Coordinates of C-alpha atoms and ligand atoms in Angstrom, one line a residue:
X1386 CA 18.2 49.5 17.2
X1387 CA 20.9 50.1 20.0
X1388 CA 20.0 51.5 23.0
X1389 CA 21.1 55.0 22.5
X1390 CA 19.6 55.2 18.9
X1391 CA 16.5 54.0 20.3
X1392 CA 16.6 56.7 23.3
X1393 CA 16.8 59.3 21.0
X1394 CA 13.8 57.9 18.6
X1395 CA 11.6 58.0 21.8
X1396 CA 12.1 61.4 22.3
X1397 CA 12.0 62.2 18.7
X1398 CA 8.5 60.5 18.6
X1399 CA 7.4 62.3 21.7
X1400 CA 7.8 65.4 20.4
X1401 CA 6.5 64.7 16.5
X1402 CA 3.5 62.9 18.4
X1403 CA 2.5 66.1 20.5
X1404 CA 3.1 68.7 18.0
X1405 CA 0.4 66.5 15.9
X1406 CA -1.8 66.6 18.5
X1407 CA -1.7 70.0 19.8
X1408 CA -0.8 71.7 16.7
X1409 CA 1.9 74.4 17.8
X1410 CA 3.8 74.3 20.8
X1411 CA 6.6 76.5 22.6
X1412 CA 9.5 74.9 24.2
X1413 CA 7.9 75.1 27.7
X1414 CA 4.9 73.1 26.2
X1415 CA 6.9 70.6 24.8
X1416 CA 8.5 70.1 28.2
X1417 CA 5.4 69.6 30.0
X1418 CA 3.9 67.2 27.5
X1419 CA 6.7 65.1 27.0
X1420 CA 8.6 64.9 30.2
X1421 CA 11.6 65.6 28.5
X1422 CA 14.2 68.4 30.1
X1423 CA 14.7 72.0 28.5
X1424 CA 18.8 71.4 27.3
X1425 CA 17.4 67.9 26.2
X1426 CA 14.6 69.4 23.9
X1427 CA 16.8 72.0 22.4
X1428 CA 18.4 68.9 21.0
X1429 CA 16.0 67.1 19.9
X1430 CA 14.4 69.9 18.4
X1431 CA 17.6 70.7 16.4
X1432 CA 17.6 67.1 14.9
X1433 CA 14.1 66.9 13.8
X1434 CA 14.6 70.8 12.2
X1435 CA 17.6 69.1 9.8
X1436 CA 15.8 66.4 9.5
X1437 CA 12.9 68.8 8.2
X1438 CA 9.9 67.5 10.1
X1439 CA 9.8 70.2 12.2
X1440 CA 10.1 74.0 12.2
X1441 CA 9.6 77.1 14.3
X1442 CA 6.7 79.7 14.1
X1443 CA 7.7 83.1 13.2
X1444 CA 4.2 84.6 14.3
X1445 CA 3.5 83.7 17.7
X1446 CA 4.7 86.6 19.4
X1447 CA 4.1 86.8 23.8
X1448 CA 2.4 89.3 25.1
X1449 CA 3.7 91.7 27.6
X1450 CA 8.0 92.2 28.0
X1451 CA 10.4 90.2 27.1
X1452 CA 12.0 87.9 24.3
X1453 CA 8.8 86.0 22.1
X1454 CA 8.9 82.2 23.1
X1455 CA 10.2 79.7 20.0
X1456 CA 7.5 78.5 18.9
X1457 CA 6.9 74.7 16.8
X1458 CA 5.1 73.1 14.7
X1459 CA 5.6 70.2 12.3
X1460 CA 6.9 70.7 9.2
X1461 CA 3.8 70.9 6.5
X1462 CA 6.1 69.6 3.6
X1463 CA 8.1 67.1 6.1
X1464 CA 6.5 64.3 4.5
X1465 CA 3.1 63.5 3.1
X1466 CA 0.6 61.3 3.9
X1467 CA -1.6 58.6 1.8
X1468 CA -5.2 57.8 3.0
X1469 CA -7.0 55.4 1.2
X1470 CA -10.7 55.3 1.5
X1471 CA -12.1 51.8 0.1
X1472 CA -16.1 51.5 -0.5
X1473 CA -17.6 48.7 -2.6
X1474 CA -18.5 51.3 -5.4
X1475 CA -16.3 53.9 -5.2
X1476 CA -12.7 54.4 -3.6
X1477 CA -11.3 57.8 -2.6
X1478 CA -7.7 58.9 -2.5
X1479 CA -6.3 61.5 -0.6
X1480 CA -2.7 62.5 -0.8
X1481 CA -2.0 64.8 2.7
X1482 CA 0.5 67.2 4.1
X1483 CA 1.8 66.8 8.0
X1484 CA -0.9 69.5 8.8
X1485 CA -3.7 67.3 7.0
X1486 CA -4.1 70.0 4.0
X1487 CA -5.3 67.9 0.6
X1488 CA -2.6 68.0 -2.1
X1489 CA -3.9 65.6 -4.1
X1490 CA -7.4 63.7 -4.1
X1491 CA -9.0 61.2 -6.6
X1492 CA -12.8 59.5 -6.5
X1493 CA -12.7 56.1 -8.5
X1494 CA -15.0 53.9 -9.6
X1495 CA -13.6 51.0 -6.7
X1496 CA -11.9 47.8 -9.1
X1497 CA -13.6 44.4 -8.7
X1498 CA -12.6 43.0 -5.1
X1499 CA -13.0 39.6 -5.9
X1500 CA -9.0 39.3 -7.5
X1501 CA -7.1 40.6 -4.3
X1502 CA -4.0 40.3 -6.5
X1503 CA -5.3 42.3 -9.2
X1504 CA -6.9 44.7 -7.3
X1505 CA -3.3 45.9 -5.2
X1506 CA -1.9 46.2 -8.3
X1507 CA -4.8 49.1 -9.4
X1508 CA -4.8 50.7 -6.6
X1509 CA -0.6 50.8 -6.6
X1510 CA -0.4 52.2 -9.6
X1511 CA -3.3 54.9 -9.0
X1512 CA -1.3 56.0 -6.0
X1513 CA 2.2 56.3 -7.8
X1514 CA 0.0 58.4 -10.4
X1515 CA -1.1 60.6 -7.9
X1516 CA 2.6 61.1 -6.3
X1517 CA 3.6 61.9 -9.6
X1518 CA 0.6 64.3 -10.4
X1519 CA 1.7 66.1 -7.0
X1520 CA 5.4 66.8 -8.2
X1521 CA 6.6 64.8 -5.3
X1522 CA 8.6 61.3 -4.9
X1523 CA 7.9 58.1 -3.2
X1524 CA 10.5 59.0 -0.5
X1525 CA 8.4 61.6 0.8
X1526 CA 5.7 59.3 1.4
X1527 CA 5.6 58.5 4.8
X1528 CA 2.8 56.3 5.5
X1529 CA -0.2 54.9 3.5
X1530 CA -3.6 54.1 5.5
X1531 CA -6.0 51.9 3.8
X1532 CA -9.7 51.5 5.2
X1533 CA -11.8 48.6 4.0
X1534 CA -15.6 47.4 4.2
X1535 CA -16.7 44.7 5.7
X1536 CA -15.8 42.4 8.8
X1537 CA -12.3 44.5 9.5
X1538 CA -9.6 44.1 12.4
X1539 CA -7.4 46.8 12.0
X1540 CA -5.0 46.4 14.8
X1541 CA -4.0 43.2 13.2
X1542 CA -4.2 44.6 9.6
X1543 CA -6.7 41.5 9.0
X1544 CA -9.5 41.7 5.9
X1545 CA -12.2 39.0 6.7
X1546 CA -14.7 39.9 4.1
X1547 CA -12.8 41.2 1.2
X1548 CA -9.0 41.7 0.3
X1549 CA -8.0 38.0 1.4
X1550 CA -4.9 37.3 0.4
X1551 CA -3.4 33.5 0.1
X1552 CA -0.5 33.9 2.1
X1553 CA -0.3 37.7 4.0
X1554 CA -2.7 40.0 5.8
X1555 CA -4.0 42.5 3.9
X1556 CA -1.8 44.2 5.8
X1557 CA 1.7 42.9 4.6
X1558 CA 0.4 42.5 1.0
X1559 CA 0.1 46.0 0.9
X1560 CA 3.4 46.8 2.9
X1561 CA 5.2 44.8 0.4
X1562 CA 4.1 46.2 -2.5
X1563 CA 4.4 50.0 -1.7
X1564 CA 7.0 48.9 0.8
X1565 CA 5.9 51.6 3.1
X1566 CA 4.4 51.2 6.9
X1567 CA 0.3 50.8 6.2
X1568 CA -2.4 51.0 8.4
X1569 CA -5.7 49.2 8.1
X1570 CA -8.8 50.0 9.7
X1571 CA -12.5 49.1 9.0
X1572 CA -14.3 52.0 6.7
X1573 CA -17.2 53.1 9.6
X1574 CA -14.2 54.0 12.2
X1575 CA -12.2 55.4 9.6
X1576 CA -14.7 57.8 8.8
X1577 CA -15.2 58.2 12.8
X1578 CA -12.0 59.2 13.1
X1579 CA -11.8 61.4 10.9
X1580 CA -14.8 63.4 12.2
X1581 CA -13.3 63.2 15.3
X1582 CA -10.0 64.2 14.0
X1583 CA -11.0 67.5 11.9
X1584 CA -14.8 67.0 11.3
X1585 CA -18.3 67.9 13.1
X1586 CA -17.2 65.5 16.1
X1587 CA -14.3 67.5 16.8
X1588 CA -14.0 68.0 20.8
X1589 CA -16.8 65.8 21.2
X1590 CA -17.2 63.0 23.4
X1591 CA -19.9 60.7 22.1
X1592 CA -20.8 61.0 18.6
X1593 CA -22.6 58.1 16.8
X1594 CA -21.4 58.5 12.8
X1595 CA -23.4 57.3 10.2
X1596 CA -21.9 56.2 7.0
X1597 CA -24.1 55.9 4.6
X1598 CA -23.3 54.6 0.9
X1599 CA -23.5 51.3 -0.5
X1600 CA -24.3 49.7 2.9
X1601 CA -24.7 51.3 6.4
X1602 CA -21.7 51.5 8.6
X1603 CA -21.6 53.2 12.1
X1604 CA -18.5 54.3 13.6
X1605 CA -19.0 54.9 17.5
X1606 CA -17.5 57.3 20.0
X1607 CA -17.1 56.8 23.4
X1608 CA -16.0 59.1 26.2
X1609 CA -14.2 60.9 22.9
X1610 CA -12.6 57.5 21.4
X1611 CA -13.6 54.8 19.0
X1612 CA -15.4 52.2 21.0
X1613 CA -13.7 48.6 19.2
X1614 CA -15.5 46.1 21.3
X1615 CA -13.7 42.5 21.6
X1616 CA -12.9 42.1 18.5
X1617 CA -13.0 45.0 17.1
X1618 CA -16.4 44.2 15.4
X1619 CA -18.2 46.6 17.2
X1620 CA -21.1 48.5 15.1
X1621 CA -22.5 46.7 12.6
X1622 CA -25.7 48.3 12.7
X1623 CA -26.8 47.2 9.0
X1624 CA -27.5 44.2 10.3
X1625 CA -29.9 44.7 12.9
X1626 CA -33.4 43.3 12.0
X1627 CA -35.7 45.9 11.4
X1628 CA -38.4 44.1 8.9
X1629 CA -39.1 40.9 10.4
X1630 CA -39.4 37.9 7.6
X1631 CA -37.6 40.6 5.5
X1632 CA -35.6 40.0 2.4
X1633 CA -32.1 37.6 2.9
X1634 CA -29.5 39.8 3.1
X1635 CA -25.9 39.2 2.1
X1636 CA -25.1 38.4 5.8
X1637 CA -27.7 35.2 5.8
X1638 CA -29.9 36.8 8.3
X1639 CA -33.8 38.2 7.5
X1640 CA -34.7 41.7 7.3
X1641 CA -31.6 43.8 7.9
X1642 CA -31.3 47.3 7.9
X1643 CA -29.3 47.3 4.8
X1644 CA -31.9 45.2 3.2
X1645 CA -34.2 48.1 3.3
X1646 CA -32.0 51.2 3.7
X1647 CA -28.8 51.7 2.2
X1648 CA -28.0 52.5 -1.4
X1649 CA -27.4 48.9 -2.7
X1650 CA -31.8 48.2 -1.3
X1651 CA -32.8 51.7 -2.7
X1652 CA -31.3 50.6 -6.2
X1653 CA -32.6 47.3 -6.4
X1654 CA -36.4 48.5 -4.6
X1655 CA -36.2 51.1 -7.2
X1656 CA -35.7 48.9 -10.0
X1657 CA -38.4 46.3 -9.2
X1658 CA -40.7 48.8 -9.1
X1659 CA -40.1 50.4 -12.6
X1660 CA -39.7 46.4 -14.3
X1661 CA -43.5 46.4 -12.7
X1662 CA -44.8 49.5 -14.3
X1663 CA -44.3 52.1 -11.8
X1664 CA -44.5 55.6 -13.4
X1665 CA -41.7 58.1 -12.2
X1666 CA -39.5 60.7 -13.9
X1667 CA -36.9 58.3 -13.8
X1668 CA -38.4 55.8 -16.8
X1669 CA -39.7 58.7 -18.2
X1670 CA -36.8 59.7 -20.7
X1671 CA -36.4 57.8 -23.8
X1672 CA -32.5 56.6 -23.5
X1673 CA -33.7 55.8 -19.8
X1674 CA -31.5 52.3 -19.0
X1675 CA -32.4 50.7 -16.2
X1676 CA -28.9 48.9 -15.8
X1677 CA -27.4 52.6 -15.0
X1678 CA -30.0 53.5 -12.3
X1679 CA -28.1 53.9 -9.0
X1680 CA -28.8 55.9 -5.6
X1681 CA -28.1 59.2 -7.3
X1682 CA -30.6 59.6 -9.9
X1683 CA -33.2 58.4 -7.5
X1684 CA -31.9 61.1 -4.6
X1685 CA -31.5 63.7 -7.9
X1686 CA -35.5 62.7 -9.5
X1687 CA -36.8 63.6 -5.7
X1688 CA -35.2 67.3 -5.9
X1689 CA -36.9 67.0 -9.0
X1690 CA -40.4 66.6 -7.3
X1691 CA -40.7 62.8 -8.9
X1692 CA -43.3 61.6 -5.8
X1693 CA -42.3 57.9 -6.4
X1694 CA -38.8 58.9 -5.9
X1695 CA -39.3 61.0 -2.8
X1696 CA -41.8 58.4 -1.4
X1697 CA -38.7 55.6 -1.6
X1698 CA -36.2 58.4 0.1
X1699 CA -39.1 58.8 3.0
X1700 CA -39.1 54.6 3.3
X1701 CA -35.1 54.2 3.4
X1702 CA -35.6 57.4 6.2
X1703 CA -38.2 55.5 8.4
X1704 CA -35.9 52.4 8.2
X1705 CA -32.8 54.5 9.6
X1706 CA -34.6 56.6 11.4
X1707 CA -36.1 53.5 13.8
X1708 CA -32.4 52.0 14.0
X1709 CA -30.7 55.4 15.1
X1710 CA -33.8 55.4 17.5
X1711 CA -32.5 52.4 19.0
X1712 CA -28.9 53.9 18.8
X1713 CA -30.1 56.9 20.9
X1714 CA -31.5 54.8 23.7
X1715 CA -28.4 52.6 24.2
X1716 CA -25.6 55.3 23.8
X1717 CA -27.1 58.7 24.6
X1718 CA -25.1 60.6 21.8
X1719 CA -24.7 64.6 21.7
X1720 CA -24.6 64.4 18.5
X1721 CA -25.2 62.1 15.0
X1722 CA -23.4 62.7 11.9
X1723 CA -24.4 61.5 8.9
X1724 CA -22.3 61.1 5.8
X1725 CA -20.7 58.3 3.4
X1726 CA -21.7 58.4 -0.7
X1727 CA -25.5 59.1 -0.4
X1728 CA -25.8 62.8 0.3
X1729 CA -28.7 62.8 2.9
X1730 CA -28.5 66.9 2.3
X1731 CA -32.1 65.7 0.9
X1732 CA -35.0 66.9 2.8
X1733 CA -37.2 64.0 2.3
X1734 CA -34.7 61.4 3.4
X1735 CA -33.4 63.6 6.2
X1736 CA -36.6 64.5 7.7
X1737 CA -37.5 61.2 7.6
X1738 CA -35.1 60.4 9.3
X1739 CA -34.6 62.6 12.3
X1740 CA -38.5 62.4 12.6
X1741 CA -38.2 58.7 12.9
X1742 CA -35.4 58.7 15.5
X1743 CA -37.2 61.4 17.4
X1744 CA -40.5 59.0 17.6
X1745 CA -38.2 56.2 18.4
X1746 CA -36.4 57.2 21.6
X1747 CA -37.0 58.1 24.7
X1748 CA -37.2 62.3 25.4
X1749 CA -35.5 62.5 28.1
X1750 CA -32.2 60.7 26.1
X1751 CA -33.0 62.7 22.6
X1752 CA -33.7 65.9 24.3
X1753 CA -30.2 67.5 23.6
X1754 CA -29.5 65.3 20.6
X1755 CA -27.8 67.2 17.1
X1756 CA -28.3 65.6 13.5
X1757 CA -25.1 67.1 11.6
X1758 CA -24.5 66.5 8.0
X1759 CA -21.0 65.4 7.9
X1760 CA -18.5 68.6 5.9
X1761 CA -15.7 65.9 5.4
X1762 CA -18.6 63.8 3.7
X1763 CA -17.1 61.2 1.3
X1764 CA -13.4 62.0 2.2
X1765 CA -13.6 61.7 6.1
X1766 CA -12.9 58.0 5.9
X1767 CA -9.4 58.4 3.9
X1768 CA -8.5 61.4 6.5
X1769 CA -9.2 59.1 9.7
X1770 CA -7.3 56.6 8.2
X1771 CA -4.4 58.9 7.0
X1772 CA -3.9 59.9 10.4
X1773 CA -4.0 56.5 12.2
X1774 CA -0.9 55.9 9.8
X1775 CA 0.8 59.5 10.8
X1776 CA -0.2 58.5 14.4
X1777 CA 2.2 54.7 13.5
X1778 CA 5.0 56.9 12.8
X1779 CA 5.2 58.7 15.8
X1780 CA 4.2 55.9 18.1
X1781 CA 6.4 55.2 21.4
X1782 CA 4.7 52.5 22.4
X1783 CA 6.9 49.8 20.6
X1784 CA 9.8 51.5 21.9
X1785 CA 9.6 50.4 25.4
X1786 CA 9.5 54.0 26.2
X1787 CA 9.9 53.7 29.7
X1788 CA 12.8 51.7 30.1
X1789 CA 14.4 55.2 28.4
X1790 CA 12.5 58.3 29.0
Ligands
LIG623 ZN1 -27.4 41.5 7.2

């Protein structure tokens, strides 16, 4: 990119950037935020109108004398947006406008993750099906962010658990394919994000999100950012001990958390328990099949009143409830949201819970504490992730912006 190209590209970015953070903006605004002179803005502004990422706000008026201020905002059909939410049982799709409304969303059953190869090719051919379903064409996707499971270093779109592929990053397999800029984060700090982006930690500054589905995840905020650690790595609370000699989990280690508490251990605890005669609701019904018993039905017998159900939801709530207890103590939240695929809307498993975590920490830290169920619940993840990718786009930083500005 030349030098003047490039001059005009920071600026461009600049103003994209803030009008995504802040919403609207008037030309003053702009000026402040970016730095960039009045006669210079009017420009820019001009170029990113015809280019139809921005437009100006008819309904802003001023108050008091005088002519109303222009007023801007990104253009909503600009471009659009995929987020790509993957769990180990189910994987969520969001297709988004520049202002983060849903035009098109699908939950799926998540494709065997043992066949990288395979599996890029399913989840390529979902998303063209969902362009298509929109009305829209691939040109007017801008950006695709994908957020995995397990061991996850985003900044260098790197998969170390699952998605490895022979010669490319998870990152560049799936930047070739859909030959669009992607974005890879690890699923908890997706779902962070997100929260923090348009959910119940909105305006917050430390928020400890709970994602609870087939494992436990926990994205962490800091001082009102995603707190990475070294690596990256930071908050993999499944796998803190919290039954000592406990069952081997996946990880090799004894007695994790997800051993005990997540809906992979409520599944399996479930069905040793009904293999060894337990009575419940759930065995109860003659096409009853064991093979298709999975966190739901045991969440859905316990509204039901079935005790042995409601009894297993209390267990998994004790379990978490002593691990966010811990949580509590080291990073004196104002608040914990808990969301993911298991809907912990539950009263048995919630009260549990929060109970737990209350006995667990100290009062003076919990005092002020808030539970929240999360309202983005299984779609926050593809939403945080969506807008890391919008965030790529109008990045400066690789521009050398101040060589120009
Ligand atoms: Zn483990």
């Amino acid at each position: 990119m030349g030098k003047v190209r490039r001059k005009i590209q920071i600026r461009k970015n600049l103003v994209l950037k803030t009008l995504l953070n802040e919403k609207i903006q008037s030309l003053t605004e702009l000026k402040n935020h970016t730095g960039i002179s009045l006669p210079v803005l009017t420009n820019i502004i001009k170029q990113l109108k015809k280019e139809n990422l921005v437009v100006q706000v008819k309904e802003k008026e001023t108050i008091g004398a005088g002519r109303p201020p222009q007023v801007f905002k990104l253009n909503r059909k600009g471009g659009y947006i995929i987020g790509i939410d993957i769990g180990r049982t189910f994987t969520n799709f969001l297709l988004l406008d520049l202002e983060f409304n849903i035009v098109e969303e699908r939950r799926k059953s998540t494709y065997s993750l043992d066949d990288p190869g395979v599996f890029l090719e399913e989840i390529f051919s979902e998303v063209k099906s969902i362009v298509t379903a929109a009305k829209l064409s691939w040109s007017q996707i801008l950006g695709i962010g994908v957020a995995i499971p397990g061991i996850v270093r985003g900044q260098e779109g790197i998969s170390e658990t699952y998605l490895k592929f022979k010669n490319h990053s998870v990152r560049d397999a799936f930047t070739k394919k859909f030959k669009k800029p992607v974005h890879i984060e690890h699923d908890a700090k997706a779902m962070a994000l997100g929260e923090l982006w348009m959910g119940k930690a909105k305006g917050c500054q430390n928020v400890l999100c709970l994602n609870l589905g087939w494992g436990v995840g926990l994205g962490i905020i800091v001082d009102g950012k995603i707190y990475y650690g070294k690596d990256g790595f930071a908050g993999e609370f499944g796998h803190i001990q919290v039954v000592p000699d406990g069952d081997l989990c996946y990880c090799g280690k004894f007695g994790c958390l997800e051993t005990v508490a997540s809906g992979k251990a409520l599944t399996r605890i479930a069905k040793n328990k009904l293999l060894n005669g337990q009575k419940s609701i759930l065995n109860k019904e003659k096409d009853f099949d064991i093979n298709k018993l999975d966190a739901r039905s045991i969440l859905e017998a316990a509204n039901k009143g079935d005790q042995f159900s409601i009894e297993l939801l209390e267990t998994t709530g004790k379990y978490l409830g002593l691990g966010i207890g811990y949580l509590i103590n080291l990073f004196n939240p104002e608040k914990i949201i808990l969301g993911g695929g298991i809907t912990v809307a539950n009263p048995y498993l919630l009260d549990s819970i929060i109970s737990t975590a209350m006995k667990q920490s100290l009062t003076h830290i919990n005092k002020d504490v808030q539970f929240e169920l999360s309202t983005l619940g299984f779609r926050a993840g593809a939403i945080g992730v969506a807008m890391l990718a919008v965030r790529d786009l109008f990045e400066v930083d690789h521009l050398n912006p101040t060589a120009y500005v």
